[in-house]
PDB file of C-alpha atoms in Angstrom:
ATOM      1  CA  GLY A   1      51.071  50.001 -28.622  1.00 55.00           C
ATOM      2  CA  ASN A   2      48.007  51.283 -26.812  1.00 68.00           C
ATOM      3  CA  GLY A   3      46.535  52.639 -30.042  1.00 87.00           C
ATOM      4  CA  ALA A   4      42.742  52.734 -30.277  1.00 91.00           C
ATOM      5  CA  THR A   5      41.193  50.250 -32.682  1.00 96.00           C
ATOM      6  CA  LEU A   6      38.348  51.184 -35.012  1.00 97.00           C
ATOM      7  CA  PRO A   7      34.864  51.266 -33.460  1.00 97.00           C
ATOM      8  CA  ALA A   8      32.440  48.569 -34.613  1.00 98.00           C
ATOM      9  CA  PRO A   9      29.117  49.426 -36.291  1.00 98.00           C
ATOM     10  CA  GLN A  10      25.905  47.540 -35.502  1.00 97.00           C
ATOM     11  CA  GLN A  11      22.777  46.780 -37.468  1.00 97.00           C
ATOM     12  CA  GLY A  12      19.850  49.126 -36.886  1.00 95.00           C
ATOM     13  CA  THR A  13      21.657  52.093 -35.329  1.00 95.00           C
ATOM     14  CA  ALA A  14      24.314  54.707 -36.016  1.00 95.00           C
ATOM     15  CA  THR A  15      25.787  54.010 -32.574  1.00 95.00           C
ATOM     16  CA  THR A  16      29.045  52.066 -32.716  1.00 97.00           C
ATOM     17  CA  LEU A  17      30.795  49.874 -30.139  1.00 97.00           C
ATOM     18  CA  ASP A  18      34.144  50.772 -28.617  1.00 96.00           C
ATOM     19  CA  THR A  19      36.571  47.974 -29.530  1.00 97.00           C
ATOM     20  CA  GLY A  20      39.293  49.126 -27.143  1.00 94.00           C
ATOM     21  CA  ASP A  21      42.900  49.323 -28.301  1.00 95.00           C
ATOM     22  CA  ASP A  22      45.820  47.186 -29.425  1.00 95.00           C
ATOM     23  CA  ARG A  23      47.043  46.072 -25.989  1.00 94.00           C
ATOM     24  CA  LEU A  24      47.230  42.328 -25.287  1.00 93.00           C
ATOM     25  CA  LEU A  25      44.133  41.238 -23.366  1.00 93.00           C
ATOM     26  CA  ASN A  26      44.907  37.785 -21.998  1.00 92.00           C
ATOM     27  CA  ALA A  27      47.571  35.097 -21.964  1.00 94.00           C
ATOM     28  CA  VAL A  28      47.659  31.359 -21.271  1.00 95.00           C
ATOM     29  CA  TRP A  29      50.652  29.018 -20.983  1.00 92.00           C
ATOM     30  CA  GLU A  30      50.289  25.291 -21.463  1.00 89.00           C
ATOM     31  CA  GLY A  31      52.196  22.447 -23.080  1.00 87.00           C
ATOM     32  CA  GLY A  32      55.317  24.462 -23.802  1.00 91.00           C
ATOM     33  CA  ALA A  33      53.488  27.298 -25.532  1.00 92.00           C
ATOM     34  CA  LEU A  34      52.538  30.808 -24.426  1.00 94.00           C
ATOM     35  CA  TRP A  35      49.475  32.194 -26.189  1.00 96.00           C
ATOM     36  CA  THR A  36      48.372  35.817 -26.040  1.00 96.00           C
ATOM     37  CA  GLY A  37      46.038  38.028 -28.054  1.00 96.00           C
ATOM     38  CA  GLY A  38      44.421  41.409 -28.426  1.00 96.00           C
ATOM     39  CA  GLY A  39      42.924  43.770 -30.965  1.00 96.00           C
ATOM     40  CA  THR A  40      44.477  45.476 -33.976  1.00 97.00           C
ATOM     41  CA  ASP A  41      43.392  47.173 -37.191  1.00 98.00           C
ATOM     42  CA  CYS A  42      43.832  45.489 -40.565  1.00 98.00           C
ATOM     43  CA  THR A  43      42.399  45.530 -44.057  1.00 98.00           C
ATOM     44  CA  PRO A  44      40.890  42.068 -44.613  1.00 97.00           C
ATOM     45  CA  THR A  45      41.544  40.202 -47.843  1.00 94.00           C
ATOM     46  CA  SER A  46      39.391  41.548 -50.705  1.00 93.00           C
ATOM     47  CA  ASP A  47      38.218  44.449 -48.498  1.00 97.00           C
ATOM     48  CA  SER A  48      38.582  48.116 -49.411  1.00 96.00           C
ATOM     49  CA  GLN A  49      39.056  49.635 -45.953  1.00 97.00           C
ATOM     50  CA  PRO A  50      40.570  48.828 -42.542  1.00 98.00           C
ATOM     51  CA  ARG A  51      38.485  47.178 -39.810  1.00 98.00           C
ATOM     52  CA  SER A  52      39.143  46.104 -36.231  1.00 98.00           C
ATOM     53  CA  CYS A  53      40.753  42.651 -36.340  1.00 98.00           C
ATOM     54  CA  LEU A  54      42.165  39.929 -34.085  1.00 97.00           C
ATOM     55  CA  ASN A  55      45.840  39.605 -33.215  1.00 97.00           C
ATOM     56  CA  VAL A  56      46.889  36.229 -31.747  1.00 97.00           C
ATOM     57  CA  VAL A  57      50.480  35.191 -30.993  1.00 97.00           C
ATOM     58  CA  ASP A  58      51.785  31.691 -30.199  1.00 96.00           C
ATOM     59  CA  ILE A  59      55.224  31.682 -28.510  1.00 95.00           C
ATOM     60  CA  THR A  60      57.279  28.590 -27.705  1.00 94.00           C
ATOM     61  CA  ALA A  61      58.232  28.762 -24.017  1.00 90.00           C
ATOM     62  CA  ASN A  62      59.215  26.126 -21.448  1.00 87.00           C
ATOM     63  CA  ALA A  63      59.183  25.996 -17.653  1.00 84.00           C
ATOM     64  CA  ALA A  64      62.921  26.799 -17.515  1.00 86.00           C
ATOM     65  CA  GLY A  65      62.222  30.221 -18.989  1.00 85.00           C
ATOM     66  CA  SER A  66      63.549  29.485 -22.456  1.00 90.00           C
ATOM     67  CA  VAL A  67      61.607  31.330 -25.162  1.00 91.00           C
ATOM     68  CA  GLY A  68      61.722  30.143 -28.755  1.00 89.00           C
ATOM     69  CA  GLY A  69      60.059  31.229 -31.962  1.00 91.00           C
ATOM     70  CA  ASP A  70      56.625  32.744 -32.357  1.00 94.00           C
ATOM     71  CA  THR A  71      53.755  32.587 -34.822  1.00 96.00           C
ATOM     72  CA  GLN A  72      51.383  35.508 -35.311  1.00 96.00           C
ATOM     73  CA  TYR A  73      47.831  35.208 -36.611  1.00 97.00           C
ATOM     74  CA  ILE A  74      46.042  38.350 -37.835  1.00 97.00           C
ATOM     75  CA  ALA A  75      42.380  37.601 -38.530  1.00 97.00           C
ATOM     76  CA  GLY A  76      40.040  40.003 -40.307  1.00 97.00           C
ATOM     77  CA  LEU A  77      36.757  39.482 -42.129  1.00 97.00           C
ATOM     78  CA  ASN A  78      35.534  41.428 -45.140  1.00 97.00           C
ATOM     79  CA  GLY A  79      32.925  44.005 -44.064  1.00 97.00           C
ATOM     80  CA  ASN A  80      33.021  42.956 -40.385  1.00 98.00           C
ATOM     81  CA  TYR A  81      34.604  44.184 -37.178  1.00 98.00           C
ATOM     82  CA  LEU A  82      36.192  41.722 -34.731  1.00 98.00           C
ATOM     83  CA  TYR A  83      37.123  42.626 -31.168  1.00 97.00           C
ATOM     84  CA  TYR A  84      37.977  41.497 -27.613  1.00 97.00           C
ATOM     85  CA  PRO A  85      39.557  38.072 -28.245  1.00 96.00           C
ATOM     86  CA  ALA A  86      40.235  35.561 -25.457  1.00 97.00           C
ATOM     87  CA  ILE A  87      42.262  32.373 -25.836  1.00 97.00           C
ATOM     88  CA  GLY A  88      41.801  28.993 -24.150  1.00 97.00           C
ATOM     89  CA  LEU A  89      43.670  25.747 -24.841  1.00 96.00           C
ATOM     90  CA  ASP A  90      42.281  22.235 -24.673  1.00 95.00           C
ATOM     91  CA  SER A  91      44.333  19.285 -23.430  1.00 94.00           C
ATOM     92  CA  ASN A  92      45.508  18.542 -26.984  1.00 92.00           C
ATOM     93  CA  GLY A  93      47.062  21.988 -27.390  1.00 93.00           C
ATOM     94  CA  ASN A  94      44.339  23.304 -29.701  1.00 95.00           C
ATOM     95  CA  ALA A  95      43.557  26.984 -29.212  1.00 96.00           C
ATOM     96  CA  ALA A  96      39.965  28.238 -29.036  1.00 96.00           C
ATOM     97  CA  VAL A  97      39.782  31.979 -29.717  1.00 97.00           C
ATOM     98  CA  ALA A  98      36.556  33.574 -28.485  1.00 96.00           C
ATOM     99  CA  TYR A  99      35.710  37.036 -29.827  1.00 96.00           C
ATOM    100  CA  ASP A 100      32.912  39.464 -30.717  1.00 97.00           C
ATOM    101  CA  GLN A 101      31.830  40.330 -34.253  1.00 98.00           C
ATOM    102  CA  SER A 102      29.421  42.896 -35.738  1.00 98.00           C
ATOM    103  CA  SER A 103      28.876  45.039 -38.815  1.00 98.00           C
ATOM    104  CA  SER A 104      26.475  47.619 -40.199  1.00 97.00           C
ATOM    105  CA  THR A 105      24.241  44.730 -41.318  1.00 98.00           C
ATOM    106  CA  SER A 106      24.537  42.417 -38.298  1.00 98.00           C
ATOM    107  CA  PHE A 107      24.120  42.547 -34.537  1.00 98.00           C
ATOM    108  CA  GLU A 108      26.988  41.616 -32.248  1.00 97.00           C
ATOM    109  CA  SER A 109      27.654  37.877 -32.041  1.00 97.00           C
ATOM    110  CA  VAL A 110      29.865  35.747 -29.796  1.00 96.00           C
ATOM    111  CA  ARG A 111      32.086  33.518 -31.922  1.00 96.00           C
ATOM    112  CA  VAL A 112      34.913  31.009 -31.591  1.00 96.00           C
ATOM    113  CA  ALA A 113      37.716  30.337 -34.079  1.00 96.00           C
ATOM    114  CA  GLY A 114      40.155  27.440 -33.752  1.00 95.00           C
ATOM    115  CA  ILE A 115      43.893  27.091 -34.219  1.00 96.00           C
ATOM    116  CA  VAL A 116      44.773  23.421 -34.661  1.00 93.00           C
ATOM    117  CA  SER A 117      48.311  22.262 -35.507  1.00 91.00           C
ATOM    118  CA  GLY A 118      49.256  25.783 -36.508  1.00 91.00           C
ATOM    119  CA  THR A 119      46.276  26.274 -38.828  1.00 94.00           C
ATOM    120  CA  LEU A 120      43.696  28.970 -38.134  1.00 94.00           C
ATOM    121  CA  THR A 121      40.100  27.922 -38.852  1.00 92.00           C
ATOM    122  CA  PHE A 122      38.337  31.139 -39.780  1.00 92.00           C
ATOM    123  CA  PRO A 123      35.681  32.590 -39.843  1.00 92.00           C
ATOM    124  CA  GLY A 124      34.709  31.223 -36.455  1.00 93.00           C
ATOM    125  CA  SER A 125      31.561  29.419 -35.403  1.00 93.00           C
ATOM    126  CA  ALA A 126      28.698  31.550 -34.043  1.00 94.00           C
ATOM    127  CA  LEU A 127      27.847  30.528 -30.475  1.00 93.00           C
ATOM    128  CA  HIS A 128      25.284  33.260 -29.860  1.00 95.00           C
ATOM    129  CA  THR A 129      23.966  36.311 -31.739  1.00 97.00           C
ATOM    130  CA  SER A 130      22.514  39.309 -29.939  1.00 97.00           C
ATOM    131  CA  ALA A 131      18.823  39.932 -30.531  1.00 96.00           C
ATOM    132  CA  SER A 132      19.291  43.661 -31.100  1.00 96.00           C
ATOM    133  CA  PHE A 133      21.779  46.524 -30.985  1.00 96.00           C
ATOM    134  CA  TYR A 134      23.289  48.142 -27.891  1.00 95.00           C
ATOM    135  CA  SER A 135      22.817  51.885 -27.385  1.00 93.00           C
ATOM    136  CA  PRO A 136      22.554  52.765 -23.685  1.00 90.00           C
ATOM    137  CA  GLY A 137      23.215  56.501 -23.982  1.00 80.00           C
ATOM    138  CA  GLY A 138      24.295  58.578 -21.023  1.00 76.00           C
ATOM    139  CA  GLY A 139      27.900  58.535 -19.848  1.00 81.00           C
ATOM    140  CA  ILE A 140      28.509  55.122 -21.423  1.00 87.00           C
ATOM    141  CA  CYS A 141      28.529  56.657 -24.907  1.00 89.00           C
ATOM    142  CA  THR A 142      30.783  59.427 -26.226  1.00 88.00           C
ATOM    143  CA  ALA A 143      30.352  60.888 -29.710  1.00 86.00           C
ATOM    144  CA  SER A 144      28.097  57.959 -30.745  1.00 90.00           C
ATOM    145  CA  ILE A 145      30.686  55.400 -29.576  1.00 94.00           C
ATOM    146  CA  CYS A 146      29.445  53.270 -26.677  1.00 94.00           C
ATOM    147  CA  ARG A 147      31.627  51.342 -24.296  1.00 93.00           C
ATOM    148  CA  TRP A 148      31.181  47.618 -24.892  1.00 93.00           C
ATOM    149  CA  GLY A 149      31.923  45.078 -22.184  1.00 86.00           C
ATOM    150  CA  ASP A 150      35.655  45.172 -23.014  1.00 83.00           C
ATOM    151  CA  TYR A 151      35.926  41.645 -21.680  1.00 83.00           C
ATOM    152  CA  SER A 152      35.800  38.066 -22.801  1.00 91.00           C
ATOM    153  CA  GLY A 153      37.262  34.901 -21.362  1.00 95.00           C
ATOM    154  CA  ALA A 154      38.189  31.332 -22.276  1.00 96.00           C
ATOM    155  CA  ALA A 155      39.321  28.469 -20.019  1.00 96.00           C
ATOM    156  CA  GLN A 156      39.796  24.710 -20.258  1.00 96.00           C
ATOM    157  CA  ASP A 157      37.163  22.580 -18.501  1.00 95.00           C
ATOM    158  CA  PRO A 158      39.021  20.643 -15.745  1.00 95.00           C
ATOM    159  CA  ALA A 159      36.436  17.838 -15.822  1.00 92.00           C
ATOM    160  CA  HIS A 160      36.448  17.588 -19.640  1.00 91.00           C
ATOM    161  CA  PRO A 161      39.863  18.922 -20.718  1.00 94.00           C
ATOM    162  CA  THR A 162      39.060  18.596 -24.427  1.00 92.00           C
ATOM    163  CA  ASP A 163      36.439  21.343 -23.931  1.00 94.00           C
ATOM    164  CA  VAL A 164      36.909  25.095 -23.527  1.00 96.00           C
ATOM    165  CA  TRP A 165      34.395  27.372 -21.802  1.00 97.00           C
ATOM    166  CA  VAL A 166      34.017  30.899 -23.163  1.00 96.00           C
ATOM    167  CA  VAL A 167      32.240  34.020 -21.906  1.00 95.00           C
ATOM    168  CA  SER A 168      31.514  37.360 -23.557  1.00 95.00           C
ATOM    169  CA  GLU A 169      28.967  40.156 -23.554  1.00 94.00           C
ATOM    170  CA  ASP A 170      25.792  40.185 -25.634  1.00 95.00           C
ATOM    171  CA  THR A 171      22.506  42.095 -25.659  1.00 94.00           C
ATOM    172  CA  ASP A 172      19.122  40.441 -26.142  1.00 93.00           C
ATOM    173  CA  ASN A 173      16.898  43.547 -26.021  1.00 91.00           C
ATOM    174  CA  ASN A 174      15.586  42.660 -22.584  1.00 91.00           C
ATOM    175  CA  THR A 175      14.439  45.311 -20.124  1.00 93.00           C
ATOM    176  CA  SER A 176      14.556  45.822 -16.374  1.00 91.00           C
ATOM    177  CA  ALA A 177      13.661  48.432 -13.780  1.00 89.00           C
ATOM    178  CA  SER A 178      16.955  50.198 -14.465  1.00 87.00           C
ATOM    179  CA  CYS A 179      17.203  50.015 -18.259  1.00 90.00           C
ATOM    180  CA  ALA A 180      14.974  50.080 -21.328  1.00 92.00           C
ATOM    181  CA  ALA A 181      15.218  48.149 -24.589  1.00 91.00           C
ATOM    182  CA  ASN A 182      18.648  48.404 -26.289  1.00 93.00           C
ATOM    183  CA  GLN A 183      20.182  49.524 -22.982  1.00 93.00           C
ATOM    184  CA  CYS A 184      20.527  46.251 -21.067  1.00 92.00           C
ATOM    185  CA  TRP A 185      23.476  43.919 -21.602  1.00 92.00           C
ATOM    186  CA  ASN A 186      23.995  40.272 -20.718  1.00 92.00           C
ATOM    187  CA  ALA A 187      26.845  37.794 -20.382  1.00 93.00           C
ATOM    188  CA  PHE A 188      26.808  34.704 -22.610  1.00 95.00           C
ATOM    189  CA  VAL A 189      28.591  31.534 -21.470  1.00 95.00           C
ATOM    190  CA  GLY A 190      29.147  28.609 -23.830  1.00 93.00           C
ATOM    191  CA  ARG A 191      31.256  25.481 -24.255  1.00 92.00           C
ATOM    192  CA  TYR A 192      33.315  24.683 -27.338  1.00 92.00           C
ATOM    193  CA  THR A 193      35.172  21.536 -28.333  1.00 91.00           C
ATOM    194  CA  PHE A 194      37.224  20.272 -31.252  1.00 88.00           C
ATOM    195  CA  SER A 195      36.543  16.653 -30.257  1.00 79.00           C
ATOM    196  CA  GLY A 196      33.853  14.344 -31.564  1.00 69.00           C
ATOM    197  CA  PRO A 197      31.372  12.607 -29.241  1.00 69.00           C
ATOM    198  CA  SER A 198      32.744   9.933 -26.918  1.00 67.00           C
ATOM    199  CA  ILE A 199      30.667   7.062 -25.488  1.00 73.00           C
ATOM    200  CA  LEU A 200      31.331   5.863 -21.958  1.00 73.00           C
ATOM    201  CA  SER A 201      28.576   3.294 -21.605  1.00 77.00           C
ATOM    202  CA  LEU A 202      25.187   2.043 -22.804  1.00 74.00           C
ATOM    203  CA  SER A 203      22.359   1.525 -20.323  1.00 78.00           C
ATOM    204  CA  THR A 204      20.904  -1.306 -22.435  1.00 74.00           C
ATOM    205  CA  THR A 205      23.109  -3.404 -24.712  1.00 67.00           C
ATOM    206  CA  ALA A 206      20.507  -5.784 -26.172  1.00 72.00           C
ATOM    207  CA  GLY A 207      16.897  -5.790 -27.281  1.00 72.00           C
ATOM    208  CA  PRO A 208      14.257  -7.761 -29.178  1.00 78.00           C
ATOM    209  CA  MET A 209      14.866  -8.655 -32.810  1.00 74.00           C
ATOM    210  CA  GLY A 210      11.781  -6.645 -33.749  1.00 74.00           C
ATOM    211  CA  GLY A 211      13.435  -3.448 -32.538  1.00 73.00           C
ATOM    212  CA  GLY A 212      11.843  -0.678 -30.519  1.00 74.00           C
ATOM    213  CA  GLN A 213      14.257  -0.967 -27.586  1.00 77.00           C
ATOM    214  CA  SER A 214      15.297   2.364 -26.058  1.00 78.00           C
ATOM    215  CA  ILE A 215      19.013   2.656 -25.351  1.00 76.00           C
ATOM    216  CA  GLN A 216      20.547   5.361 -23.201  1.00 77.00           C
ATOM    217  CA  VAL A 217      23.979   6.439 -24.437  1.00 75.00           C
ATOM    218  CA  ILE A 218      26.199   7.976 -21.752  1.00 75.00           C
ATOM    219  CA  GLY A 219      29.181  10.057 -22.787  1.00 69.00           C
ATOM    220  CA  SER A 220      30.343  13.558 -23.570  1.00 66.00           C
ATOM    221  CA  ASP A 221      30.543  16.166 -26.351  1.00 65.00           C
ATOM    222  CA  PHE A 222      27.150  15.338 -27.843  1.00 66.00           C
ATOM    223  CA  ILE A 223      25.197  18.123 -29.532  1.00 61.00           C
ATOM    224  CA  CYS A 224      22.544  19.480 -27.178  1.00 60.00           C
ATOM    225  CA  GLY A 225      19.240  17.635 -27.639  1.00 55.00           C
ATOM    226  CA  THR A 226      20.848  14.686 -29.414  1.00 54.00           C
ATOM    227  CA  ALA A 227      18.370  11.822 -29.834  1.00 56.00           C
ATOM    228  CA  ARG A 228      18.390   8.963 -32.287  1.00 54.00           C
ATOM    229  CA  ALA A 229      16.063   6.048 -32.858  1.00 46.00           C
ATOM    230  CA  HIS A 230      17.810   2.675 -33.011  1.00 44.00           C
ATOM    231  CA  ARG A 231      16.352  -0.470 -34.571  1.00 43.00           C
ATOM    232  CA  ARG A 232      18.017  -3.841 -34.509  1.00 41.00           C
ATOM    233  CA  THR A 233      17.618  -6.035 -37.567  1.00 35.00           C
TER     234      THR A 233
END
């Protein structure tokens, strides 16, 4: 263990991102399962060279300290570099794996893959893509390899346990008094769910036969900005 993983290229620059090493980065125990994950190198299917990849392990473990079998998931993507995974479980035992991804033709993006009933859904969904590359210079970079945030996180929402909140680093080419373009970094926070929308109540349950009645639908897990015209016939 503790072997460095391959640095990740970015679009628009020769500067690469440090993807860390193969140590396990986080762990979560819930519902009789211990999940942990970190980075590794692999050669993705149909690829011709190794890249930095994701290493996720699911271990059966109960409160009495009994440890059972394990399942390992190695995830790599042709031409891309994946790094800094974090795992969160929803109340149904589904695992959301947040991670970073970039390549020589794409900026870093924050993504989430799912593991449901033992099946890995991959590639993951893009939650946010950086607006530019990261190249701060100075002591942060060594031999054209720049330290990335080397962090990400994922945690179940206690108010909506079917949802998982994730956080990771990104860069949107903003500037400040202390850094110029391509030198500033940000933290992106997003919410991910495997569940479909659920309706708790309707503010108006009836309207005129001609239609045109506005109805407010109250619930959770709707897509942001959801709006739909309803017409009774």
